Coordinates of C-alpha atoms and ligand atoms in Angstrom, one line a residue:
M967 CA 8.9 52.9 30.5
L968 CA 11.2 52.3 27.7
R969 CA 13.1 48.8 28.1
R970 CA 16.6 48.3 26.8
V971 CA 17.6 45.5 24.4
V972 CA 19.8 42.8 26.1
V973 CA 21.3 39.6 25.0
L974 CA 19.7 36.8 27.2
S975 CA 22.0 34.8 29.4
K976 CA 22.9 31.2 28.5
E977 CA 20.8 29.8 31.2
L978 CA 17.8 31.6 30.1
T979 CA 18.2 30.7 26.5
N980 CA 18.7 27.1 27.5
K981 CA 15.4 27.1 29.4
I982 CA 13.6 28.7 26.6
A983 CA 15.0 26.0 24.3
A984 CA 14.0 23.3 26.8
G985 CA 10.4 24.5 26.5
E986 CA 10.5 23.2 23.0
V987 CA 12.5 20.1 23.5
V988 CA 11.4 19.0 27.0
E989 CA 7.5 19.0 27.1
R990 CA 7.2 16.2 29.7
P991 CA 9.3 13.3 31.1
A992 CA 8.6 11.2 28.0
S993 CA 10.5 13.8 26.0
I994 CA 13.5 13.2 28.1
V995 CA 13.3 9.4 27.8
K996 CA 13.0 9.8 24.0
E997 CA 16.1 12.1 23.8
L998 CA 18.1 10.0 26.1
M999 CA 17.2 6.8 24.2
E1000 CA 18.0 8.3 20.8
N1001 CA 21.4 9.5 22.1
A1002 CA 22.1 5.8 23.2
L1003 CA 21.2 4.5 19.8
D1004 CA 23.3 7.2 18.0
A1005 CA 26.1 6.0 20.1
G1006 CA 25.5 2.4 18.8
A1007 CA 24.1 0.9 21.9
T1008 CA 22.6 -2.7 21.6
D1009 CA 21.4 -3.1 25.2
I1010 CA 19.7 -0.2 27.1
S1011 CA 17.9 -0.3 30.3
V1012 CA 15.5 2.2 31.6
E1013 CA 14.5 3.1 35.1
L1014 CA 11.5 5.4 35.8
E1015 CA 10.1 6.7 39.1
R1016 CA 6.7 8.2 39.3
G1017 CA 6.2 8.1 35.4
G1018 CA 9.5 9.7 34.9
C1019 CA 8.4 12.8 37.0
G1020 CA 10.6 11.8 39.8
F1021 CA 13.6 10.0 38.2
I1022 CA 14.8 8.8 34.9
K1023 CA 17.8 6.8 34.3
V1024 CA 19.1 5.4 31.0
V1025 CA 22.1 3.1 30.9
D1026 CA 23.7 2.1 27.5
N1027 CA 26.5 -0.1 26.1
G1028 CA 27.3 2.4 23.6
A1029 CA 30.5 4.1 22.3
G1030 CA 30.5 6.4 25.4
I1031 CA 32.0 10.0 25.5
H1032 CA 35.6 11.1 25.7
S1033 CA 36.5 12.8 29.0
E1034 CA 37.4 16.0 27.3
D1035 CA 34.2 16.2 25.5
I1036 CA 31.8 15.4 28.3
A1037 CA 31.3 19.0 29.6
L1038 CA 30.8 20.0 25.8
A1039 CA 28.1 17.7 25.5
F1040 CA 26.0 19.7 27.7
E1041 CA 26.6 23.0 25.9
R1042 CA 23.9 24.1 23.5
Y1043 CA 24.5 23.4 19.8
A1044 CA 27.4 21.1 20.9
T1045 CA 27.0 17.8 18.8
S1046 CA 29.2 15.0 17.3
K1047 CA 26.8 14.3 14.5
I1048 CA 27.0 17.0 12.0
Y1049 CA 30.0 19.2 11.2
E1050 CA 28.5 21.4 8.3
F1051 CA 25.4 22.6 6.9
D1052 CA 25.0 20.1 4.0
D1053 CA 25.3 17.3 6.7
L1054 CA 21.9 18.4 7.8
Y1055 CA 20.5 16.8 4.5
R1056 CA 22.3 13.6 5.1
V1057 CA 21.6 12.9 8.6
R1058 CA 21.2 9.2 9.5
S1059 CA 21.5 9.7 13.4
F1060 CA 18.4 10.9 15.4
G1061 CA 20.2 13.7 17.0
F1062 CA 21.9 16.7 15.1
R1063 CA 20.8 19.8 16.9
G1064 CA 23.0 19.5 19.9
E1065 CA 20.1 20.7 21.9
A1066 CA 18.8 17.9 24.0
L1067 CA 21.3 17.6 26.8
A1068 CA 21.6 21.3 27.3
S1069 CA 18.0 21.6 27.6
I1070 CA 17.4 18.8 29.8
A1071 CA 20.2 19.8 32.3
S1072 CA 18.7 23.4 32.3
I1073 CA 15.5 22.3 34.0
S1074 CA 16.6 19.3 36.1
R1075 CA 19.7 17.8 37.8
V1076 CA 21.7 15.5 35.5
E1077 CA 24.3 13.0 36.4
M1078 CA 26.1 11.4 33.6
A1079 CA 28.9 8.8 33.7
S1080 CA 30.7 7.6 30.5
R1081 CA 33.6 5.8 29.2
T1082 CA 34.9 5.0 25.9
K1083 CA 36.5 1.7 25.1
E1084 CA 40.0 3.2 24.5
D1085 CA 39.9 4.9 28.0
I1086 CA 40.7 2.9 31.1
S1087 CA 38.6 5.1 33.6
G1088 CA 35.4 7.1 32.9
T1089 CA 34.2 10.5 33.7
R1090 CA 31.3 11.6 35.8
I1091 CA 29.6 14.9 35.5
I1092 CA 27.0 16.5 37.5
V1093 CA 24.9 19.4 36.0
E1094 CA 22.2 21.2 37.9
N1095 CA 19.7 23.8 36.4
G1096 CA 22.3 24.4 33.6
K1097 CA 25.4 24.7 35.8
V1098 CA 28.1 22.3 35.8
Q1099 CA 28.7 21.2 39.5
E1100 CA 31.6 18.7 39.1
I1101 CA 33.6 16.6 36.8
I1102 CA 35.5 13.7 38.1
A1103 CA 37.3 10.6 37.0
T1104 CA 35.2 7.5 37.9
G1105 CA 35.3 3.8 37.3
C1106 CA 32.6 2.6 35.0
P1107 CA 31.9 0.2 32.3
V1108 CA 32.1 1.2 28.6
G1109 CA 29.1 3.2 27.7
T1110 CA 27.0 5.9 29.2
S1111 CA 24.7 6.1 32.1
I1112 CA 22.7 9.2 32.7
S1113 CA 20.3 10.0 35.6
V1114 CA 18.0 12.8 35.7
D1115 CA 15.9 14.1 38.6
R1116 CA 14.3 17.2 40.2
I1117 CA 12.7 17.5 36.7
F1118 CA 11.1 21.1 36.4
D1119 CA 11.8 21.9 40.1
A1120 CA 13.3 25.1 38.9
V1121 CA 10.3 25.7 36.4
P1122 CA 7.2 25.4 38.7
V1123 CA 4.8 26.5 35.8
R1124 CA 5.9 23.5 33.7
K1125 CA 5.4 21.1 36.6
K1126 CA 1.9 22.2 36.8
F1127 CA 1.2 20.9 33.4
L1128 CA 2.2 17.5 34.1
K1129 CA -0.6 14.9 34.5
R1130 CA -0.9 12.0 36.8
D1131 CA 2.2 9.8 37.1
L1132 CA 0.5 6.8 35.5
I1133 CA -0.5 8.9 32.4
E1134 CA 3.1 10.4 32.2
Q1135 CA 4.3 6.8 32.5
G1136 CA 2.1 5.9 29.5
Y1137 CA 3.7 8.6 27.5
C1138 CA 7.1 7.3 28.5
M1139 CA 6.1 3.7 27.4
D1140 CA 4.9 5.1 24.1
A1141 CA 8.1 6.6 23.3
L1142 CA 9.9 3.4 24.2
T1143 CA 7.4 1.3 22.2
R1144 CA 8.2 3.5 19.1
L1145 CA 12.0 3.0 19.4
A1146 CA 11.5 -0.8 20.2
L1147 CA 9.6 -1.3 17.0
S1148 CA 12.4 0.3 14.9
H1149 CA 15.4 -1.4 16.6
L1150 CA 15.0 -4.9 16.3
G1151 CA 18.6 -5.7 17.3
L1152 CA 18.1 -3.8 20.5
R1153 CA 17.9 -5.4 23.9
M1154 CA 15.5 -3.2 26.2
R1155 CA 14.7 -3.5 29.6
V1156 CA 12.3 -1.0 31.6
A1157 CA 11.8 -1.0 35.3
T1158 CA 9.6 1.2 37.4
H1159 CA 10.3 1.5 41.4
G1160 CA 12.6 -1.4 41.1
R1161 CA 10.1 -3.8 39.2
E1162 CA 10.9 -4.9 35.8
I1163 CA 7.8 -4.1 33.5
L1164 CA 9.4 -4.8 30.1
N1165 CA 12.2 -7.1 29.0
I1166 CA 12.5 -7.5 25.3
P1167 CA 15.4 -9.5 23.9
A1168 CA 17.0 -8.7 20.5
S1169 CA 14.9 -10.0 17.7
K1170 CA 15.5 -11.0 14.1
E1171 CA 12.2 -10.4 12.7
L1172 CA 9.8 -7.5 12.7
S1173 CA 6.9 -9.9 13.2
E1174 CA 8.6 -11.2 16.4
R1175 CA 9.2 -7.6 17.7
I1176 CA 5.7 -6.5 16.9
S1177 CA 4.2 -9.6 19.0
L1178 CA 6.5 -8.8 21.9
V1179 CA 5.8 -5.0 21.9
L1180 CA 2.2 -4.6 20.4
G1181 CA 1.0 -8.0 21.3
A1182 CA 0.5 -11.4 19.7
E1183 CA -3.1 -10.5 18.5
F1184 CA -1.8 -7.5 16.5
M1185 CA 0.4 -9.9 14.4
E1186 CA -2.3 -12.6 14.1
Q1187 CA -4.6 -10.1 12.5
S1188 CA -2.1 -8.5 10.1
V1189 CA -0.8 -9.0 6.7
S1190 CA 2.7 -8.0 5.5
V1191 CA 2.9 -5.2 2.9
S1192 CA 5.9 -4.1 0.9
G1193 CA 6.4 -1.7 -2.1
T1194 CA 9.0 0.1 -4.0
R1195 CA 9.1 3.0 -6.4
E1196 CA 12.1 4.6 -7.5
K1197 CA 14.2 5.2 -4.4
V1198 CA 11.4 4.8 -2.1
T1199 CA 10.8 1.5 -0.3
L1200 CA 8.0 0.5 2.1
Q1201 CA 7.9 -2.5 4.4
G1202 CA 5.7 -3.5 7.4
F1203 CA 2.4 -4.9 8.6
I1204 CA -1.1 -3.7 8.3
S1205 CA -4.3 -4.9 10.0
R1206 CA -6.8 -7.1 8.1
P1207 CA -10.2 -5.6 7.2
G1208 CA -11.7 -7.6 10.0
L1209 CA -9.8 -5.8 12.7
S1210 CA -10.3 -1.9 13.0
K1211 CA -9.7 0.5 15.9
S1212 CA -11.9 3.4 17.2
N1213 CA -8.6 5.7 16.9
A1214 CA -5.7 6.2 15.0
K1215 CA -3.2 5.4 17.9
Q1216 CA -2.1 2.1 16.3
L1217 CA -0.6 3.7 13.3
Y1218 CA 3.1 3.7 13.4
F1219 CA 4.9 5.2 10.6
Y1220 CA 8.7 5.5 10.4
V1221 CA 10.8 7.3 7.9
N1222 CA 14.4 5.8 7.7
R1223 CA 13.8 4.4 11.1
R1224 CA 12.6 7.8 12.6
F1225 CA 9.0 7.7 14.0
V1226 CA 7.1 10.4 12.5
K1227 CA 3.5 11.8 12.8
D1228 CA 2.7 12.7 9.2
Y1229 CA -0.5 13.9 7.6
L1230 CA 0.3 12.6 4.2
L1231 CA 1.1 9.1 5.2
N1232 CA -2.0 9.0 7.5
H1233 CA -4.1 10.1 4.6
A1234 CA -2.6 7.5 2.3
V1235 CA -3.4 4.6 4.5
M1236 CA -6.8 5.9 5.4
T1237 CA -7.6 6.1 1.4
A1238 CA -6.3 2.5 1.1
Y1239 CA -8.6 1.2 3.6
K1240 CA -11.7 3.4 2.3
R1241 CA -14.6 1.3 1.7
I1242 CA -12.9 -1.7 3.3
I1243 CA -13.3 -0.9 6.9
E1244 CA -16.5 0.9 8.3
A1245 CA -16.5 4.6 8.3
R1246 CA -14.9 6.4 11.3
R1247 CA -12.8 3.3 12.1
Y1248 CA -9.1 3.0 11.8
P1249 CA -6.7 0.4 10.8
A1250 CA -3.4 -0.5 12.7
A1251 CA -0.2 -0.6 10.8
V1252 CA 3.6 -0.5 11.5
L1253 CA 5.1 0.9 8.3
F1254 CA 8.8 1.7 7.5
I1255 CA 9.6 3.9 4.8
G1256 CA 13.0 4.0 3.3
L1257 CA 14.2 7.0 1.1
P1258 CA 17.5 8.7 0.5
P1259 CA 18.3 11.0 3.3
E1260 CA 18.4 14.0 1.1
D1261 CA 15.0 13.4 0.0
V1262 CA 13.4 14.1 3.4
D1263 CA 13.8 17.2 5.6
V1264 CA 13.9 16.1 9.2
N1265 CA 14.7 19.6 10.4
V1266 CA 11.1 20.7 10.8
H1267 CA 10.3 20.6 14.3
P1268 CA 12.5 20.4 17.6
A1269 CA 10.9 17.3 18.7
K1270 CA 11.5 15.9 15.3
M1271 CA 8.3 13.9 14.8
E1272 CA 7.5 15.8 11.7
V1273 CA 9.2 15.7 8.4
R1274 CA 8.8 17.0 4.9
F1275 CA 9.2 15.0 1.8
R1276 CA 10.7 16.0 -1.4
N1277 CA 8.4 14.1 -3.5
P1278 CA 5.3 13.7 -1.5
R1279 CA 3.3 12.5 -4.5
E1280 CA 5.5 9.5 -5.3
L1281 CA 5.4 8.5 -1.7
Y1282 CA 1.8 8.8 -1.4
E1283 CA 1.0 6.8 -4.4
M1284 CA 3.4 4.1 -3.5
V1285 CA 1.9 3.8 -0.1
V1286 CA -1.7 3.6 -1.3
E1287 CA -0.9 1.1 -3.9
A1288 CA 1.2 -1.2 -1.8
I1289 CA -1.6 -1.3 1.0
M1290 CA -4.4 -1.8 -1.6
E1291 CA -2.3 -4.8 -3.1
A1292 CA -1.8 -6.3 0.2
L1293 CA -5.6 -5.7 1.3
S1294 CA -7.0 -7.0 -2.1
Q1295 CA -5.9 -10.5 -1.1
A1296 CA -6.4 -10.5 2.5
S1297 CA -8.9 -12.4 4.3
P1298 CA -11.1 -10.4 6.6
I1299 CA -9.8 -12.1 10.1
S1300 CA -8.2 -15.3 10.2
D1301 CA -4.9 -15.9 8.4
K1302 CA -5.9 -19.6 7.6
I1303 CA -7.9 -18.8 4.4
S1304 CA -7.9 -16.0 1.8
F1305 CA -9.2 -15.5 -1.6
S1306 CA -7.0 -16.1 -4.5
I1307 CA -7.3 -13.7 -7.3
P1308 CA -6.7 -15.1 -10.7
E1309 CA -5.7 -11.8 -12.3
K1310 CA -4.7 -9.0 -10.0
K1311 CA -6.1 -5.8 -11.4
M1312 CA -7.0 -3.2 -8.8
G1313 CA -9.5 -0.5 -8.9
L1314 CA -6.8 2.2 -8.4
D1315 CA -8.4 4.8 -10.6
D1316 CA -10.3 6.8 -8.4
Y1317 CA -7.7 7.5 -5.8
H1318 CA -5.9 9.8 -8.1
A1319 CA -8.3 12.5 -7.3
R1320 CA -7.7 12.0 -3.7
I1321 CA -4.1 12.4 -4.2
E1322 CA -4.5 15.8 -5.6
E1323 CA -6.6 16.6 -2.6
A1324 CA -4.1 15.4 0.0
L1325 CA -1.2 17.0 -1.8
R1326 CA -3.1 20.3 -1.7
R1327 CA -3.7 20.0 2.0
Y1328 CA -0.2 18.8 2.5
A1329 CA 1.1 22.0 0.8
L1330 CA -1.3 24.4 2.6
P1331 CA 0.3 24.7 6.0
L1332 CA 3.7 24.9 4.6
G1333 CA 3.6 28.4 3.2
K1334 CA 6.8 30.2 3.3
E1335 CA 8.5 26.9 4.7
K1336 CA 7.6 25.2 1.6
L1337 CA 9.5 27.6 -0.5
L1338 CA 12.4 27.2 1.7
F1339 CA 12.1 23.4 1.4
E1340 CA 12.0 23.6 -2.2
Q1341 CA 15.1 25.8 -2.3
S1342 CA 17.1 23.6 -0.4
F1343 CA 15.9 20.5 -2.1
G1344 CA 14.1 21.2 -5.3
K1345 CA 16.9 22.8 -7.3
K1346 CA 19.5 20.0 -6.5
E1347 CA 17.9 17.6 -8.8
D1348 CA 20.4 17.6 -11.5
D1349 CA 23.5 17.4 -9.7
R1350 CA 22.5 14.5 -7.4
N1351 CA 24.2 11.4 -8.5
A1352 CA 21.5 9.5 -10.5
G1353 CA 22.9 6.1 -9.8
E1354 CA 22.7 6.3 -6.1
K1355 CA 21.0 3.4 -4.4
T1356 CA 18.3 3.8 -1.9
E1357 CA 19.3 3.1 1.7
T1358 CA 17.3 0.1 2.6
T1359 CA 16.0 -0.1 6.1
I1360 CA 17.3 -2.9 8.2
I1361 CA 14.0 -4.2 8.9
T1362 CA 13.2 -7.7 7.7
V1363 CA 9.6 -8.6 7.2
K1364 CA 8.6 -12.2 6.6
P1365 CA 5.3 -12.3 4.8
V1366 CA 2.6 -14.3 6.6
A1367 CA 1.7 -17.1 4.2
E1368 CA -1.9 -17.0 2.9
V1369 CA -3.7 -20.2 1.8
S1370 CA -6.0 -19.3 -1.0
L1371 CA -9.8 -20.0 -1.1
R1372 CA -11.9 -20.0 -4.3
F1373 CA -15.5 -20.0 -4.1
S1374 CA -16.1 -21.4 -7.5
T1375 CA -14.5 -24.6 -6.5
A1376 CA -15.8 -24.7 -3.0
E1377 CA -18.5 -27.2 -2.3
Y1378 CA -21.9 -25.2 -1.9
L1379 CA -24.2 -26.8 0.9
G1380 CA -27.1 -24.6 0.8
Q1381 CA -28.5 -21.3 2.1
I1382 CA -29.5 -20.6 5.7
F1383 CA -32.0 -18.0 6.9
G1384 CA -32.5 -17.0 3.3
T1385 CA -29.4 -14.8 3.8
Y1386 CA -26.1 -16.8 4.3
L1387 CA -24.6 -19.2 1.7
V1388 CA -22.9 -22.2 3.3
F1389 CA -19.7 -23.7 1.7
S1390 CA -17.3 -26.3 2.6
E1391 CA -13.8 -25.6 1.4
H1392 CA -10.5 -27.2 2.4
D1393 CA -10.5 -27.7 6.0
A1394 CA -13.1 -25.0 6.7
L1395 CA -16.9 -24.2 6.9
V1396 CA -17.5 -20.9 5.2
L1397 CA -20.5 -18.5 5.5
V1398 CA -21.0 -15.8 3.0
D1399 CA -23.6 -12.9 3.7
Q1400 CA -25.2 -12.9 0.1
H1401 CA -25.9 -9.1 0.3
A1402 CA -22.5 -7.9 1.4
A1403 CA -20.9 -10.2 -1.2
H1404 CA -23.0 -9.0 -4.0
E1405 CA -22.7 -5.4 -2.7
R1406 CA -18.8 -5.7 -3.0
I1407 CA -19.0 -7.5 -6.4
L1408 CA -21.3 -4.7 -7.9
F1409 CA -19.1 -1.9 -6.2
E1410 CA -16.0 -3.2 -7.8
Q1411 CA -17.6 -3.6 -11.2
L1412 CA -18.9 -0.1 -11.0
K1413 CA -15.3 1.3 -10.1
K1414 CA -14.0 -0.7 -13.0
A1415 CA -16.7 0.4 -15.4
S1416 CA -16.1 4.2 -14.6
S1417 CA -12.5 3.6 -15.7
N1418 CA -12.5 1.5 -18.6
E1419 CA -15.1 -0.9 -19.7
R1420 CA -18.7 0.1 -19.6
V1421 CA -21.4 -1.8 -17.5
A1422 CA -24.4 -3.1 -19.3
S1423 CA -26.8 -0.3 -19.6
Q1424 CA -30.6 -0.8 -20.0
R1425 CA -32.6 1.8 -22.1
L1426 CA -35.9 2.5 -20.6
L1427 CA -38.8 1.9 -22.9
I1428 CA -40.4 5.0 -21.5
P1429 CA -38.0 7.6 -20.3
E1430 CA -39.0 8.8 -16.9
V1431 CA -39.4 12.5 -16.3
F1432 CA -39.9 14.1 -13.0
S1433 CA -39.0 17.5 -11.1
L1434 CA -36.9 18.0 -8.1
S1435 CA -36.3 20.9 -5.6
P1436 CA -33.8 23.5 -7.0
R1437 CA -31.4 22.5 -4.4
D1438 CA -31.5 18.7 -5.2
F1439 CA -31.6 19.5 -8.9
S1440 CA -28.4 21.4 -9.0
F1441 CA -26.7 18.6 -6.9
L1442 CA -28.0 16.0 -9.3
M1443 CA -26.6 18.0 -12.2
D1444 CA -23.2 17.9 -10.6
C1445 CA -23.2 14.3 -10.5
V1446 CA -24.4 13.6 -14.0
A1447 CA -20.8 12.9 -15.3
C1448 CA -20.4 10.1 -12.6
F1449 CA -23.6 8.6 -13.7
E1450 CA -22.8 8.6 -17.4
E1451 CA -19.6 6.8 -16.6
I1452 CA -21.7 3.6 -15.5
G1453 CA -24.4 3.8 -18.1
M1454 CA -26.9 5.9 -16.3
E1455 CA -28.4 8.5 -18.6
V1456 CA -29.8 11.5 -16.7
E1457 CA -30.4 14.8 -18.6
H1458 CA -31.9 18.1 -17.9
F1459 CA -35.4 18.3 -19.4
G1460 CA -36.2 22.0 -18.8
G1461 CA -36.8 24.1 -15.7
D1462 CA -36.0 21.8 -12.7
T1463 CA -37.1 18.5 -14.4
V1464 CA -34.9 15.8 -15.4
V1465 CA -35.2 12.8 -17.7
V1466 CA -33.8 9.3 -16.9
K1467 CA -33.2 7.4 -20.2
A1468 CA -31.2 4.6 -19.1
T1469 CA -29.9 2.8 -16.0
P1470 CA -27.2 0.2 -15.3
A1471 CA -28.9 -3.3 -16.1
F1472 CA -28.5 -4.5 -12.7
L1473 CA -30.5 -1.8 -11.5
S1474 CA -33.4 -2.2 -14.1
Q1475 CA -35.9 -3.6 -11.6
L1476 CA -35.8 -0.5 -9.8
G1477 CA -38.1 2.6 -10.7
A1478 CA -35.7 5.3 -12.1
K1479 CA -37.4 8.0 -10.1
E1480 CA -37.3 6.3 -6.8
L1481 CA -33.6 5.6 -7.4
I1482 CA -32.8 9.3 -8.0
M1483 CA -34.8 10.4 -5.1
D1484 CA -33.1 7.9 -2.7
F1485 CA -30.1 9.0 -4.1
V1486 CA -30.3 12.7 -3.5
E1487 CA -31.8 12.1 -0.1
A1488 CA -28.7 9.9 1.0
F1489 CA -26.3 12.9 0.6
S1490 CA -26.2 15.2 3.5
E1491 CA -25.5 18.9 3.1
A1492 CA -21.8 18.3 4.0
E1493 CA -21.5 15.3 1.7
R1494 CA -22.6 17.3 -1.4
K1495 CA -19.5 19.5 -0.9
M1496 CA -17.2 16.4 -0.9
S1497 CA -14.5 16.1 -3.5
L1498 CA -15.8 14.5 -6.9
A1499 CA -13.8 11.3 -6.1
D1500 CA -15.5 11.0 -2.7
K1501 CA -18.9 11.6 -4.3
R1502 CA -18.3 9.1 -7.0
D1503 CA -17.3 6.6 -4.2
K1504 CA -20.4 7.1 -2.4
I1505 CA -22.6 7.0 -5.5
F1506 CA -21.2 3.7 -6.4
A1507 CA -21.6 2.3 -2.8
L1508 CA -25.2 3.5 -2.9
L1509 CA -26.0 1.9 -6.1
A1510 CA -24.2 -1.3 -5.4
C1511 CA -26.4 -1.6 -2.2
K1512 CA -29.4 -0.9 -4.2
G1513 CA -28.8 -3.5 -6.8
A1514 CA -27.6 -6.1 -4.7
V1515 CA -29.6 -9.1 -3.7
K1516 CA -31.2 -8.6 -0.3
A1517 CA -31.4 -10.7 2.7
N1518 CA -34.4 -13.3 2.9
Q1519 CA -34.2 -13.7 -0.7
R1520 CA -33.9 -17.2 -2.2
L1521 CA -31.0 -17.8 -4.5
S1522 CA -31.1 -20.4 -7.2
S1523 CA -28.1 -22.6 -7.5
A1524 CA -27.2 -20.9 -10.8
E1525 CA -27.3 -17.5 -9.0
V1526 CA -24.9 -18.9 -6.4
S1527 CA -22.4 -20.2 -8.8
E1528 CA -22.4 -16.8 -10.7
L1529 CA -22.0 -15.0 -7.4
C1530 CA -19.0 -17.4 -6.7
K1531 CA -17.3 -16.7 -10.1
S1532 CA -17.6 -13.0 -9.5
L1533 CA -16.3 -13.0 -6.0
D1534 CA -13.3 -14.9 -7.1
A1535 CA -12.7 -12.2 -9.7
I1536 CA -12.7 -9.1 -7.7
P1537 CA -10.2 -7.6 -5.1
F1538 CA -11.2 -6.5 -1.7
S1539 CA -13.7 -9.3 -1.4
A1540 CA -13.2 -9.7 2.3
T1541 CA -15.6 -6.8 3.3
C1542 CA -18.4 -5.0 1.8
P1543 CA -18.2 -1.3 0.7
H1544 CA -19.3 -0.4 4.3
G1545 CA -16.7 -2.4 5.8
R1546 CA -18.8 -5.2 7.0
P1547 CA -17.4 -8.8 6.6
V1548 CA -18.4 -10.5 3.3
W1549 CA -17.6 -13.9 5.0
V1550 CA -16.4 -15.8 8.0
S1551 CA -15.0 -19.0 8.2
F1552 CA -14.5 -21.7 11.0
S1553 CA -11.5 -24.1 10.6
G1554 CA -11.9 -27.9 11.5
N1555 CA -9.8 -27.0 14.6
D1556 CA -12.3 -24.3 15.5
I1557 CA -15.2 -26.7 15.3
E1558 CA -13.5 -29.4 17.0
R1559 CA -12.9 -26.9 19.8
M1560 CA -16.5 -25.9 19.9
F1561 CA -17.3 -29.6 20.5
K1562 CA -14.7 -29.8 23.0
R1563 CA -12.9 -32.7 21.2
K1564 CA -9.8 -30.6 21.7
Ligands
ADP1325 P1 22.6 15.7 19.6 O1 22.1 14.3 19.9 O2 21.6 16.5 18.8 O3 24.0 15.6 19.1 P2 22.5 16.0 22.5 O4 22.5 17.2 23.2 O5 21.4 15.0 22.7 O6 22.7 16.6 21.0 O7 23.8 15.4 22.7 C1 25.1 16.1 22.6 C2 26.3 15.2 22.3 O8 26.5 14.3 23.4 C3 26.0 14.1 21.2 O9 26.3 14.7 19.9 C4 27.0 12.9 21.4 O10 28.2 13.3 21.1 C5 27.0 13.1 23.0 N1 26.3 12.1 23.7 C6 25.1 12.3 24.3 N2 24.5 11.2 24.8 C7 25.3 10.1 24.6 C8 25.4 8.8 24.8 N3 24.5 8.1 25.4 N4 26.4 8.0 24.3 C9 27.4 8.6 23.6 N5 27.4 10.0 23.5 C10 26.4 10.7 23.9
MG1326 MG1 20.4 13.8 21.0

């Protein structure tokens, strides 16, 4: 049967749009909260029943809506936030599509009461499944209160996709947490079934807000991070190397105070933590990025958690550098002690290759969109007013003070279990894992060597010649350049045989053949396909491990003092290249508590 073309009814188009905007109760909570914040609210209370599946109410003390506008607010594409196309690239508000209220009201029953401060009385409107039921004058305080119920009643398929109430409530709380972190001045209360479950006062400091929302432990185990490059700024807190998570849920990214999920930012953070925390573990972070609104496209996805950056590279580099800088000085766990680094010179060289890789992947899923993005943004470069100042986010970050610890001046007390070096420093007892410490030192030296100065290399009196399987042989040949950078000379000798002529001096005790054999074995099939930068990273970590003093090895006091000096001179000395701690400390307080003196 040939079917005719018709224009869809308003009700139907609103329902279709609702499919994108309203996925679950948490999406409603997010949209209502954002509307309240856009209206300048400083005090918002939220009520949820059955995890938002039954009932959602949001009451704000914002600017309110004029009685003539209240019905319009429920029309699709009705907004007070942008008036012309170019405004889209200057938006500072959360909303701008004018879709949320229309979408929400198309799949539920919404009751809204609102008053502006100029009006003596307010207006109440009831909209059910997209149809306005009544509009009447009502007495109400300045601001807006909006209740939503019968969610998805008219769309049973959607209802089926909802999870258990408790899980839906979790999603709602996630949405509220994200907003609480980015709006310090906001007082927020949340109640479920008449019981208050969250009550946070306005805060002055981000650290205070984080403690209230994410827990005091999060704050205690974080260091502050900040960075600026051109018009881009970064501020926030990141977890110390000693605290890592099994998933990436504790990574909060904000762009101009908008919570985003962004592959590039994720990648930047993971790059900065690479070889600092264990593989397959994740750091925690709350990071605020500020950039000129015209340098970011927020109009990528209806739920607005995705953004596109005009200069992804600049941003990526800045984030990696700022985090590495903060981490290079961080102690693994407590905030009582950290290393001081006489000269801050970081091993930033090998991450450039990773940037290329990340940017490639960033650009990949864009396809046509990217072209559009460049058309809208890319060409405007010249006529943009050059002197314009970056909008700085209103987040204040008070750095957590770090007391510095130097090993070369610490008092060395001795070695225990042939493995741990014991120091007394300031008010603390410090244990150092000699293998982990030496490993980190060698790793940093290798990284440095590969970029500028050479490591001491040792010529073999008798070059060692041996053959490899064709597979291993070609892989080894791929890595020759990395070896060369660190003074290891490996050459093709004919057929599938290779000759090793020199090794880094710190590896000279080890047989060259054994070293190479262990090396090729350590790379799995998948790892052999890694990027050059990642391969180099793994090679260095592997060689550092091979060359480092082992556990159960006596160290002379001269060796210990050499180790201390090196430890003071390198960044990231808190963990070994596999992410294990290099040292732990016990403060006088800790010890007194152990003896129950306190
Ligand atoms: P958008 O936020 O994209 O503009 P919405 O559908 O969410 O679209 O809201 C439509 C309009 O209704 C807003 O532009 C705003 O003018 C008004 N509005 C909605 N909620 C509130 C509120 N809590 N306080 C004041 N005005 C509101
Ligand atoms: Mg909105």
